[in-house]
């Protein structure tokens, strides 16, 4: 078990103003990924939180930075990894859920038959902002009969209220809150 403090972790999150567009303060996780202790701490905190009664057997990672945390977490906990991707990326038959953005809509896709009923799923992404993305991923899991045990993030932008949009019964855990 590694043990970087919140302050040490936050020092490894780089704020990039006006990326990818004006007015967005982008939380860049790459300095944290390059620090083995910090990356391991994030994974350990998530796996410790989702143990015992909250245990999961499948990690659903959201493209693209959710793959980084999700795949590492799945390998570390000996669970399955299932990617949820942006439209047009997955090669085989897939399910699709659309969700609304400030202007227009976007969608996420998951290969059909990725899950079966009885799977206990943890949905993982790097950041939760407004919550629209993770809610679409949760809908995909439910569509395939999986039980969403929780949603885990390295970073929560609490002032955007995403947590409130996540359905009741889904345990929400963020390593770092802003
Ligand atoms: P949302 O659907 O609003 O919760 O946005 C979450 C998705 O957008 C995640 O996949 C994040 O990777 C990305 N995202 C949103 N805001 C930020 C931010 N300030 N910094 C980095 N990534 C962000």
Short mmCIF file of N, CA and C and ligand atoms in Angstrom, two decimals:
data_model
loop_
_atom_site.label_atom_id
_atom_site.label_comp_id
_atom_site.label_asym_id
_atom_site.label_seq_id
_atom_site.Cartn_x
_atom_site.Cartn_y
_atom_site.Cartn_z
N UNK A 1 0.85 -1.20 0.00
CA UNK A 1 0.00 0.00 0.00
C UNK A 1 0.88 1.24 0.00
N UNK A 2 0.65 2.10 -0.95
CA UNK A 2 1.41 3.36 -1.02
C UNK A 2 0.65 4.45 -0.32
N UNK A 3 1.30 5.57 -0.12
CA UNK A 3 0.69 6.53 0.79
C UNK A 3 1.03 7.98 0.50
N UNK A 4 0.87 8.44 -0.72
CA UNK A 4 1.07 9.87 -0.99
C UNK A 4 -0.10 10.65 -0.39
N UNK A 5 0.18 11.82 0.19
CA UNK A 5 -0.87 12.64 0.80
C UNK A 5 -1.69 13.34 -0.28
N UNK A 6 -2.86 13.87 0.13
CA UNK A 6 -3.68 14.65 -0.81
C UNK A 6 -2.88 15.82 -1.38
N UNK A 7 -2.13 16.50 -0.50
CA UNK A 7 -1.35 17.66 -0.97
C UNK A 7 -0.30 17.23 -1.99
N UNK A 8 0.35 16.10 -1.71
CA UNK A 8 1.38 15.61 -2.64
C UNK A 8 0.73 15.25 -3.99
N UNK A 9 -0.45 14.63 -3.92
CA UNK A 9 -1.14 14.27 -5.17
C UNK A 9 -1.56 15.53 -5.93
N UNK A 10 -2.13 16.49 -5.20
CA UNK A 10 -2.60 17.71 -5.88
C UNK A 10 -1.45 18.49 -6.51
N UNK A 11 -0.29 18.39 -5.90
CA UNK A 11 0.88 19.08 -6.48
C UNK A 11 1.27 18.47 -7.82
N UNK A 12 0.77 17.25 -8.10
CA UNK A 12 1.09 16.57 -9.35
C UNK A 12 -0.05 16.66 -10.37
N UNK A 13 -1.06 17.47 -10.08
CA UNK A 13 -2.12 17.75 -11.06
C UNK A 13 -1.84 19.14 -11.63
N UNK A 14 -1.63 19.19 -12.94
CA UNK A 14 -1.28 20.47 -13.56
C UNK A 14 -2.54 21.15 -14.10
N UNK A 15 -2.76 22.38 -13.68
CA UNK A 15 -3.88 23.17 -14.21
C UNK A 15 -3.48 23.83 -15.52
N UNK A 16 -4.21 23.55 -16.58
CA UNK A 16 -3.91 24.16 -17.88
C UNK A 16 -5.11 25.04 -18.28
N UNK A 17 -4.97 26.37 -18.20
CA UNK A 17 -6.09 27.26 -18.53
C UNK A 17 -6.44 27.22 -20.01
N UNK A 18 -7.73 27.36 -20.29
CA UNK A 18 -8.23 27.51 -21.66
C UNK A 18 -7.89 26.32 -22.57
N UNK A 19 -7.92 25.11 -22.01
CA UNK A 19 -7.76 23.89 -22.80
C UNK A 19 -8.93 22.95 -22.48
N UNK A 20 -9.55 22.32 -23.45
CA UNK A 20 -9.32 22.42 -24.91
C UNK A 20 -9.98 23.64 -25.54
N UNK A 21 -10.75 24.41 -24.72
CA UNK A 21 -11.30 25.65 -25.28
C UNK A 21 -11.32 26.74 -24.23
N UNK A 22 -11.49 27.98 -24.64
CA UNK A 22 -11.43 29.10 -23.70
C UNK A 22 -12.41 28.91 -22.54
N UNK A 23 -11.95 29.22 -21.33
CA UNK A 23 -12.81 29.15 -20.16
C UNK A 23 -12.73 27.84 -19.40
N UNK A 24 -12.12 26.80 -19.99
CA UNK A 24 -11.98 25.51 -19.29
C UNK A 24 -10.61 25.48 -18.61
N UNK A 25 -10.62 25.14 -17.31
CA UNK A 25 -9.37 24.92 -16.60
C UNK A 25 -9.13 23.41 -16.58
N UNK A 26 -8.25 22.94 -17.46
CA UNK A 26 -8.05 21.51 -17.67
C UNK A 26 -7.17 20.94 -16.56
N UNK A 27 -7.64 19.83 -15.95
CA UNK A 27 -6.85 19.14 -14.92
C UNK A 27 -6.01 18.06 -15.60
N UNK A 28 -4.74 18.34 -15.76
CA UNK A 28 -3.83 17.44 -16.48
C UNK A 28 -3.20 16.46 -15.49
N UNK A 29 -3.52 15.18 -15.70
CA UNK A 29 -3.06 14.14 -14.77
C UNK A 29 -1.69 13.57 -15.14
N UNK A 30 -1.11 13.99 -16.25
CA UNK A 30 0.12 13.32 -16.71
C UNK A 30 1.30 13.45 -15.72
N UNK A 31 1.46 14.57 -15.00
CA UNK A 31 2.56 14.58 -14.02
C UNK A 31 2.34 13.53 -12.92
N UNK A 32 1.07 13.31 -12.54
CA UNK A 32 0.78 12.31 -11.52
C UNK A 32 1.05 10.89 -12.02
N UNK A 33 0.73 10.64 -13.30
CA UNK A 33 0.98 9.31 -13.86
C UNK A 33 2.47 8.99 -13.90
N UNK A 34 3.27 10.02 -14.06
CA UNK A 34 4.71 9.77 -14.18
C UNK A 34 5.37 9.58 -12.82
N UNK A 35 4.60 9.73 -11.75
CA UNK A 35 5.12 9.50 -10.39
C UNK A 35 4.57 8.17 -9.88
N UNK A 36 5.41 7.13 -9.80
CA UNK A 36 4.89 5.80 -9.47
C UNK A 36 4.15 5.74 -8.14
N UNK A 37 4.66 6.45 -7.15
CA UNK A 37 4.02 6.44 -5.83
C UNK A 37 2.63 7.06 -5.88
N UNK A 38 2.53 8.18 -6.62
CA UNK A 38 1.26 8.90 -6.71
C UNK A 38 0.23 8.06 -7.46
N UNK A 39 0.61 7.51 -8.60
CA UNK A 39 -0.31 6.70 -9.41
C UNK A 39 -0.79 5.49 -8.60
N UNK A 40 0.15 4.84 -7.92
CA UNK A 40 -0.21 3.66 -7.11
C UNK A 40 -1.13 4.06 -5.96
N UNK A 41 -0.91 5.23 -5.38
CA UNK A 41 -1.78 5.69 -4.28
C UNK A 41 -3.22 5.84 -4.76
N UNK A 42 -3.39 6.45 -5.93
CA UNK A 42 -4.74 6.64 -6.47
C UNK A 42 -5.42 5.28 -6.66
N UNK A 43 -4.70 4.34 -7.27
CA UNK A 43 -5.29 3.00 -7.50
C UNK A 43 -5.60 2.30 -6.19
N UNK A 44 -4.68 2.42 -5.23
CA UNK A 44 -4.90 1.75 -3.94
C UNK A 44 -6.09 2.34 -3.18
N UNK A 45 -6.23 3.66 -3.25
CA UNK A 45 -7.36 4.27 -2.54
C UNK A 45 -8.69 3.84 -3.14
N UNK A 46 -8.74 3.75 -4.46
CA UNK A 46 -9.99 3.32 -5.10
C UNK A 46 -10.27 1.85 -4.75
N UNK A 47 -9.24 1.00 -4.85
CA UNK A 47 -9.52 -0.43 -4.59
C UNK A 47 -9.83 -0.66 -3.12
N UNK A 48 -9.25 0.13 -2.22
CA UNK A 48 -9.58 -0.03 -0.79
C UNK A 48 -11.02 0.40 -0.53
N UNK A 49 -11.46 1.46 -1.19
CA UNK A 49 -12.83 1.94 -0.96
C UNK A 49 -13.85 0.93 -1.46
N UNK A 50 -13.54 0.31 -2.61
CA UNK A 50 -14.50 -0.63 -3.20
C UNK A 50 -14.08 -2.06 -2.88
N UNK A 51 -14.00 -2.35 -1.59
CA UNK A 51 -13.71 -3.73 -1.18
C UNK A 51 -14.82 -4.16 -0.23
N UNK A 52 -14.79 -5.41 0.20
CA UNK A 52 -15.83 -5.91 1.11
C UNK A 52 -17.19 -5.83 0.45
N UNK A 53 -18.18 -5.22 1.13
CA UNK A 53 -19.53 -5.19 0.57
C UNK A 53 -19.65 -4.41 -0.73
N UNK A 54 -18.66 -3.56 -1.02
CA UNK A 54 -18.71 -2.78 -2.27
C UNK A 54 -17.84 -3.40 -3.37
N UNK A 55 -17.46 -4.65 -3.19
CA UNK A 55 -16.53 -5.27 -4.15
C UNK A 55 -17.14 -5.34 -5.56
N UNK A 56 -16.27 -5.27 -6.56
CA UNK A 56 -16.70 -5.30 -7.97
C UNK A 56 -15.96 -6.43 -8.67
N UNK A 57 -16.52 -6.88 -9.80
CA UNK A 57 -15.78 -7.88 -10.59
C UNK A 57 -15.50 -7.41 -12.02
N UNK A 58 -16.04 -6.25 -12.38
CA UNK A 58 -15.75 -5.67 -13.70
C UNK A 58 -15.47 -4.18 -13.53
N UNK A 59 -14.43 -3.70 -14.19
CA UNK A 59 -14.17 -2.26 -14.29
C UNK A 59 -14.58 -1.81 -15.68
N UNK A 60 -15.46 -0.80 -15.74
CA UNK A 60 -15.79 -0.16 -17.01
C UNK A 60 -15.04 1.17 -17.06
N UNK A 61 -14.13 1.29 -18.02
CA UNK A 61 -13.33 2.51 -18.15
C UNK A 61 -13.84 3.37 -19.29
N UNK A 62 -13.90 4.68 -19.05
CA UNK A 62 -14.44 5.60 -20.06
C UNK A 62 -13.29 6.23 -20.84
N UNK A 63 -13.43 6.17 -22.20
CA UNK A 63 -12.41 6.76 -23.07
C UNK A 63 -12.22 8.25 -22.75
N UNK A 64 -11.02 8.75 -22.78
CA UNK A 64 -9.82 7.97 -22.95
C UNK A 64 -9.00 7.87 -21.66
N UNK A 65 -9.07 8.89 -20.82
CA UNK A 65 -8.23 8.83 -19.62
C UNK A 65 -8.77 7.86 -18.57
N UNK A 66 -10.06 7.52 -18.70
CA UNK A 66 -10.61 6.48 -17.84
C UNK A 66 -9.98 5.12 -18.12
N UNK A 67 -9.44 4.94 -19.33
CA UNK A 67 -8.73 3.69 -19.64
C UNK A 67 -7.46 3.55 -18.80
N UNK A 68 -6.81 4.66 -18.58
CA UNK A 68 -5.51 4.63 -17.88
C UNK A 68 -5.72 4.11 -16.45
N UNK A 69 -6.67 4.74 -15.75
CA UNK A 69 -6.94 4.32 -14.37
C UNK A 69 -7.68 3.00 -14.32
N UNK A 70 -8.67 2.85 -15.21
CA UNK A 70 -9.52 1.67 -15.17
C UNK A 70 -8.76 0.39 -15.48
N UNK A 71 -7.93 0.41 -16.52
CA UNK A 71 -7.20 -0.80 -16.90
C UNK A 71 -6.18 -1.17 -15.83
N UNK A 72 -5.51 -0.16 -15.29
CA UNK A 72 -4.53 -0.44 -14.23
C UNK A 72 -5.23 -1.01 -12.99
N UNK A 73 -6.38 -0.44 -12.68
CA UNK A 73 -7.13 -0.91 -11.51
C UNK A 73 -7.60 -2.35 -11.71
N UNK A 74 -8.09 -2.66 -12.91
CA UNK A 74 -8.57 -4.01 -13.18
C UNK A 74 -7.43 -5.02 -13.04
N UNK A 75 -6.27 -4.69 -13.60
CA UNK A 75 -5.14 -5.62 -13.51
C UNK A 75 -4.71 -5.79 -12.05
N UNK A 76 -4.74 -4.71 -11.31
CA UNK A 76 -4.31 -4.74 -9.90
C UNK A 76 -5.26 -5.55 -9.03
N UNK A 77 -6.56 -5.55 -9.40
CA UNK A 77 -7.56 -6.22 -8.56
C UNK A 77 -8.01 -7.54 -9.17
N UNK A 78 -7.36 -7.97 -10.24
CA UNK A 78 -7.72 -9.22 -10.92
C UNK A 78 -9.20 -9.25 -11.29
N UNK A 79 -9.68 -8.15 -11.86
CA UNK A 79 -11.06 -8.06 -12.35
C UNK A 79 -11.01 -7.82 -13.87
N UNK A 80 -12.17 -7.92 -14.50
CA UNK A 80 -12.25 -7.71 -15.95
C UNK A 80 -12.24 -6.22 -16.28
N UNK A 81 -11.74 -5.91 -17.48
CA UNK A 81 -11.81 -4.52 -17.94
C UNK A 81 -12.66 -4.46 -19.20
N UNK A 82 -13.61 -3.52 -19.22
CA UNK A 82 -14.46 -3.29 -20.39
C UNK A 82 -14.37 -1.82 -20.77
N UNK A 83 -13.98 -1.52 -22.03
CA UNK A 83 -13.91 -0.12 -22.45
C UNK A 83 -15.26 0.42 -22.93
N UNK A 84 -15.55 1.65 -22.54
CA UNK A 84 -16.66 2.41 -23.11
C UNK A 84 -16.04 3.49 -23.97
N UNK A 85 -16.44 3.54 -25.28
CA UNK A 85 -15.73 4.40 -26.20
C UNK A 85 -16.62 5.42 -26.88
N UNK A 86 -15.98 6.41 -27.46
CA UNK A 86 -16.70 7.40 -28.25
C UNK A 86 -17.17 6.75 -29.55
N UNK A 87 -18.19 7.32 -30.20
CA UNK A 87 -18.80 6.67 -31.36
C UNK A 87 -17.80 6.35 -32.47
N UNK A 88 -18.01 5.16 -33.06
CA UNK A 88 -17.24 4.78 -34.24
C UNK A 88 -15.90 4.14 -33.96
N UNK A 89 -15.54 3.92 -32.70
CA UNK A 89 -14.21 3.38 -32.38
C UNK A 89 -14.22 1.87 -32.17
N UNK A 90 -15.33 1.35 -31.65
CA UNK A 90 -15.37 -0.09 -31.35
C UNK A 90 -15.71 -0.86 -32.62
N UNK A 91 -15.00 -1.96 -32.90
CA UNK A 91 -15.15 -2.64 -34.18
C UNK A 91 -16.37 -3.56 -34.31
N UNK A 92 -16.83 -4.16 -33.23
CA UNK A 92 -17.88 -5.19 -33.33
C UNK A 92 -19.25 -4.58 -32.98
N UNK A 93 -20.27 -5.43 -32.94
CA UNK A 93 -21.63 -4.94 -32.64
C UNK A 93 -21.64 -4.28 -31.26
N UNK A 94 -22.35 -3.15 -31.17
CA UNK A 94 -22.28 -2.40 -29.91
C UNK A 94 -23.61 -1.78 -29.52
N UNK A 95 -23.73 -1.49 -28.23
CA UNK A 95 -24.84 -0.70 -27.71
C UNK A 95 -24.38 0.74 -27.62
N UNK A 96 -25.39 1.66 -27.64
CA UNK A 96 -25.07 3.08 -27.69
C UNK A 96 -26.02 3.85 -26.79
N UNK A 97 -25.49 4.83 -26.07
CA UNK A 97 -26.34 5.72 -25.27
C UNK A 97 -25.95 7.15 -25.63
N UNK A 98 -26.96 7.96 -25.93
CA UNK A 98 -26.70 9.38 -26.24
C UNK A 98 -26.93 10.22 -24.99
N UNK A 99 -26.20 11.30 -24.89
CA UNK A 99 -26.39 12.20 -23.75
C UNK A 99 -26.20 13.64 -24.21
N UNK A 100 -26.81 14.55 -23.46
CA UNK A 100 -26.78 15.94 -23.93
C UNK A 100 -25.61 16.72 -23.36
N UNK A 101 -25.07 17.56 -24.20
CA UNK A 101 -24.01 18.48 -23.82
C UNK A 101 -24.64 19.87 -23.73
N UNK A 102 -23.83 20.86 -23.39
CA UNK A 102 -24.35 22.22 -23.31
C UNK A 102 -25.00 22.61 -24.65
N UNK A 103 -24.30 22.28 -25.75
CA UNK A 103 -24.89 22.46 -27.07
C UNK A 103 -24.82 21.13 -27.80
N UNK A 104 -25.98 20.56 -28.10
CA UNK A 104 -26.01 19.33 -28.88
C UNK A 104 -25.93 18.07 -28.03
N UNK A 105 -25.58 16.95 -28.69
CA UNK A 105 -25.51 15.67 -27.98
C UNK A 105 -24.21 14.95 -28.33
N UNK A 106 -23.86 14.00 -27.47
CA UNK A 106 -22.73 13.12 -27.74
C UNK A 106 -23.20 11.71 -27.42
N UNK A 107 -22.36 10.73 -27.64
CA UNK A 107 -22.77 9.35 -27.37
C UNK A 107 -21.58 8.53 -26.90
N UNK A 108 -21.87 7.45 -26.21
CA UNK A 108 -20.86 6.48 -25.81
C UNK A 108 -21.33 5.10 -26.26
N UNK A 109 -20.37 4.22 -26.52
CA UNK A 109 -20.69 2.88 -27.01
C UNK A 109 -19.93 1.82 -26.21
N UNK A 110 -20.54 0.65 -26.14
CA UNK A 110 -19.90 -0.50 -25.49
C UNK A 110 -20.23 -1.73 -26.32
N UNK A 111 -19.27 -2.61 -26.53
CA UNK A 111 -19.54 -3.84 -27.27
C UNK A 111 -20.70 -4.59 -26.64
N UNK A 112 -21.58 -5.12 -27.49
CA UNK A 112 -22.67 -5.95 -27.00
C UNK A 112 -22.11 -7.15 -26.25
N UNK A 113 -22.87 -7.61 -25.27
CA UNK A 113 -22.51 -8.80 -24.48
C UNK A 113 -21.19 -8.65 -23.74
N UNK A 114 -20.82 -7.41 -23.41
CA UNK A 114 -19.63 -7.21 -22.59
C UNK A 114 -19.89 -7.61 -21.14
N UNK A 115 -21.17 -7.54 -20.74
CA UNK A 115 -21.54 -7.80 -19.35
C UNK A 115 -22.65 -8.83 -19.31
N UNK A 116 -22.80 -9.48 -18.16
CA UNK A 116 -23.98 -10.31 -17.97
C UNK A 116 -24.58 -9.98 -16.62
N UNK A 117 -25.85 -10.34 -16.45
CA UNK A 117 -26.53 -9.97 -15.21
C UNK A 117 -25.79 -10.66 -14.07
N UNK A 118 -25.66 -9.95 -13.00
CA UNK A 118 -24.87 -10.48 -11.88
C UNK A 118 -23.50 -9.84 -11.80
N UNK A 119 -23.04 -9.25 -12.90
CA UNK A 119 -21.76 -8.52 -12.82
C UNK A 119 -21.91 -7.32 -11.89
N UNK A 120 -20.89 -7.13 -11.07
CA UNK A 120 -20.85 -5.96 -10.16
C UNK A 120 -19.79 -5.02 -10.73
N UNK A 121 -20.27 -3.88 -11.21
CA UNK A 121 -19.44 -3.04 -12.07
C UNK A 121 -19.03 -1.76 -11.35
N UNK A 122 -17.75 -1.43 -11.51
CA UNK A 122 -17.23 -0.13 -11.07
C UNK A 122 -16.90 0.68 -12.32
N UNK A 123 -17.52 1.85 -12.47
CA UNK A 123 -17.26 2.73 -13.61
C UNK A 123 -16.15 3.71 -13.21
N UNK A 124 -15.15 3.86 -14.09
CA UNK A 124 -13.97 4.65 -13.74
C UNK A 124 -13.68 5.71 -14.80
N UNK A 125 -13.40 6.93 -14.34
CA UNK A 125 -12.92 7.97 -15.25
C UNK A 125 -11.90 8.83 -14.49
N UNK A 126 -11.18 9.66 -15.23
CA UNK A 126 -10.19 10.51 -14.54
C UNK A 126 -10.86 11.64 -13.77
N UNK A 127 -11.84 12.30 -14.42
CA UNK A 127 -12.46 13.50 -13.83
C UNK A 127 -13.98 13.39 -13.92
N UNK A 128 -14.68 13.78 -12.85
CA UNK A 128 -16.12 14.03 -12.97
C UNK A 128 -16.33 15.54 -12.90
N UNK A 129 -16.98 16.06 -13.95
CA UNK A 129 -17.29 17.49 -13.99
C UNK A 129 -18.80 17.65 -13.82
N UNK A 130 -19.56 17.75 -14.93
CA UNK A 130 -21.02 17.87 -14.80
C UNK A 130 -21.70 16.51 -14.57
N UNK A 131 -20.99 15.43 -14.81
CA UNK A 131 -21.54 14.09 -14.57
C UNK A 131 -22.23 13.45 -15.77
N UNK A 132 -22.38 14.19 -16.87
CA UNK A 132 -23.08 13.65 -18.04
C UNK A 132 -22.42 12.40 -18.62
N UNK A 133 -21.10 12.42 -18.68
CA UNK A 133 -20.36 11.30 -19.28
C UNK A 133 -20.53 10.03 -18.45
N UNK A 134 -20.33 10.14 -17.15
CA UNK A 134 -20.41 8.93 -16.33
C UNK A 134 -21.84 8.41 -16.28
N UNK A 135 -22.83 9.29 -16.31
CA UNK A 135 -24.23 8.83 -16.30
C UNK A 135 -24.54 8.04 -17.57
N UNK A 136 -23.98 8.46 -18.71
CA UNK A 136 -24.20 7.70 -19.95
C UNK A 136 -23.54 6.32 -19.84
N UNK A 137 -22.35 6.26 -19.26
CA UNK A 137 -21.68 4.97 -19.07
C UNK A 137 -22.48 4.07 -18.13
N UNK A 138 -23.04 4.65 -17.08
CA UNK A 138 -23.88 3.89 -16.15
C UNK A 138 -25.10 3.33 -16.88
N UNK A 139 -25.71 4.14 -17.76
CA UNK A 139 -26.86 3.66 -18.54
C UNK A 139 -26.48 2.48 -19.42
N UNK A 140 -25.28 2.51 -20.01
CA UNK A 140 -24.83 1.39 -20.84
C UNK A 140 -24.68 0.12 -20.01
N UNK A 141 -24.13 0.25 -18.83
CA UNK A 141 -23.97 -0.91 -17.95
C UNK A 141 -25.33 -1.51 -17.62
N UNK A 142 -26.28 -0.63 -17.28
CA UNK A 142 -27.63 -1.12 -16.92
C UNK A 142 -28.31 -1.77 -18.11
N UNK A 143 -28.12 -1.19 -19.30
CA UNK A 143 -28.69 -1.75 -20.53
C UNK A 143 -28.26 -3.20 -20.73
N UNK A 144 -27.04 -3.51 -20.31
CA UNK A 144 -26.53 -4.88 -20.48
C UNK A 144 -26.72 -5.74 -19.23
N UNK A 145 -27.50 -5.22 -18.29
CA UNK A 145 -27.87 -6.04 -17.13
C UNK A 145 -26.86 -6.06 -16.01
N UNK A 146 -25.83 -5.22 -16.09
CA UNK A 146 -24.85 -5.16 -15.00
C UNK A 146 -25.38 -4.34 -13.83
N UNK A 147 -24.87 -4.64 -12.65
CA UNK A 147 -25.21 -3.84 -11.46
C UNK A 147 -24.09 -2.83 -11.22
N UNK A 148 -24.42 -1.55 -11.21
CA UNK A 148 -23.39 -0.53 -10.99
C UNK A 148 -23.18 -0.37 -9.49
N UNK A 149 -22.06 -0.88 -9.03
CA UNK A 149 -21.73 -0.80 -7.61
C UNK A 149 -21.24 0.61 -7.28
N UNK A 150 -20.45 1.18 -8.18
CA UNK A 150 -19.89 2.48 -7.86
C UNK A 150 -19.32 3.18 -9.07
N UNK A 151 -18.95 4.45 -8.81
CA UNK A 151 -18.27 5.26 -9.82
C UNK A 151 -17.07 5.90 -9.13
N UNK A 152 -15.89 5.74 -9.74
CA UNK A 152 -14.66 6.21 -9.09
C UNK A 152 -13.90 7.15 -10.03
N UNK A 153 -13.34 8.19 -9.43
CA UNK A 153 -12.64 9.21 -10.19
C UNK A 153 -11.35 9.59 -9.46
N UNK A 154 -10.34 9.97 -10.22
CA UNK A 154 -9.16 10.54 -9.58
C UNK A 154 -9.49 11.93 -9.06
N UNK A 155 -10.31 12.67 -9.81
CA UNK A 155 -10.59 14.08 -9.50
C UNK A 155 -12.07 14.38 -9.63
N UNK A 156 -12.61 15.08 -8.63
CA UNK A 156 -13.99 15.54 -8.69
C UNK A 156 -14.02 17.06 -8.67
N UNK A 157 -14.64 17.65 -9.69
CA UNK A 157 -14.83 19.11 -9.71
C UNK A 157 -16.18 19.38 -9.05
N UNK A 158 -16.16 19.45 -7.71
CA UNK A 158 -17.39 19.45 -6.92
C UNK A 158 -18.31 20.61 -7.23
N UNK A 159 -17.73 21.74 -7.61
CA UNK A 159 -18.53 22.94 -7.87
C UNK A 159 -19.41 22.78 -9.10
N UNK A 160 -19.19 21.74 -9.91
CA UNK A 160 -20.03 21.50 -11.10
C UNK A 160 -21.20 20.54 -10.81
N UNK A 161 -21.21 19.97 -9.61
CA UNK A 161 -22.39 19.23 -9.15
C UNK A 161 -22.65 17.89 -9.82
N UNK A 162 -21.64 17.28 -10.46
CA UNK A 162 -21.85 16.01 -11.18
C UNK A 162 -22.35 14.89 -10.29
N UNK A 163 -21.88 14.84 -9.07
CA UNK A 163 -22.23 13.77 -8.13
C UNK A 163 -23.75 13.67 -7.96
N UNK A 164 -24.43 14.80 -7.97
CA UNK A 164 -25.90 14.82 -7.73
C UNK A 164 -26.66 14.16 -8.87
N UNK A 165 -26.04 14.05 -10.04
CA UNK A 165 -26.75 13.44 -11.18
C UNK A 165 -26.63 11.92 -11.20
N UNK A 166 -25.71 11.39 -10.40
CA UNK A 166 -25.49 9.94 -10.41
C UNK A 166 -26.64 9.25 -9.67
N UNK A 167 -27.20 8.17 -10.27
CA UNK A 167 -28.38 7.54 -9.67
C UNK A 167 -28.14 7.06 -8.24
N UNK A 168 -29.21 7.07 -7.46
CA UNK A 168 -29.16 6.61 -6.08
C UNK A 168 -28.71 5.14 -6.04
N UNK A 169 -27.95 4.79 -5.04
CA UNK A 169 -27.50 3.40 -4.93
C UNK A 169 -26.13 3.18 -5.54
N UNK A 170 -25.65 4.16 -6.30
CA UNK A 170 -24.30 4.07 -6.87
C UNK A 170 -23.36 4.82 -5.94
N UNK A 171 -22.41 4.13 -5.38
CA UNK A 171 -21.44 4.74 -4.46
C UNK A 171 -20.43 5.57 -5.27
N UNK A 172 -20.33 6.85 -4.95
CA UNK A 172 -19.42 7.74 -5.69
C UNK A 172 -18.18 7.99 -4.84
N UNK A 173 -17.00 7.76 -5.44
CA UNK A 173 -15.76 7.98 -4.71
C UNK A 173 -14.76 8.72 -5.57
N UNK A 174 -14.25 9.83 -5.05
CA UNK A 174 -13.20 10.57 -5.75
C UNK A 174 -11.98 10.67 -4.85
N UNK A 175 -10.82 10.48 -5.44
CA UNK A 175 -9.59 10.55 -4.64
C UNK A 175 -9.33 12.00 -4.24
N UNK A 176 -9.45 12.92 -5.19
CA UNK A 176 -9.18 14.33 -4.91
C UNK A 176 -10.40 15.17 -5.26
N UNK A 177 -10.76 16.10 -4.38
CA UNK A 177 -11.91 16.96 -4.63
C UNK A 177 -11.45 18.40 -4.76
N UNK A 178 -12.06 19.12 -5.68
CA UNK A 178 -11.80 20.56 -5.83
C UNK A 178 -13.13 21.31 -5.73
P1 LIG B 1 -18.60 15.63 -17.50
O1 LIG B 1 -19.39 14.77 -18.45
O2 LIG B 1 -18.99 17.07 -17.57
O3 LIG B 1 -18.63 15.10 -16.09
O4 LIG B 1 -17.09 15.60 -17.99
C1 LIG B 1 -16.28 14.54 -17.68
C2 LIG B 1 -15.41 14.14 -18.83
O5 LIG B 1 -14.78 15.26 -19.43
C3 LIG B 1 -14.31 13.23 -18.35
O6 LIG B 1 -14.13 12.18 -19.28
C4 LIG B 1 -13.09 14.13 -18.25
O7 LIG B 1 -11.94 13.47 -18.74
C5 LIG B 1 -13.42 15.35 -19.07
N1 LIG B 1 -13.26 16.62 -18.35
C6 LIG B 1 -14.25 17.49 -18.05
N2 LIG B 1 -13.78 18.58 -17.45
C7 LIG B 1 -12.44 18.41 -17.34
C8 LIG B 1 -11.36 19.21 -16.80
N3 LIG B 1 -11.58 20.41 -16.23
N4 LIG B 1 -10.13 18.70 -16.86
C9 LIG B 1 -9.89 17.49 -17.42
N5 LIG B 1 -10.84 16.72 -17.96
C10 LIG B 1 -12.11 17.15 -17.92
#
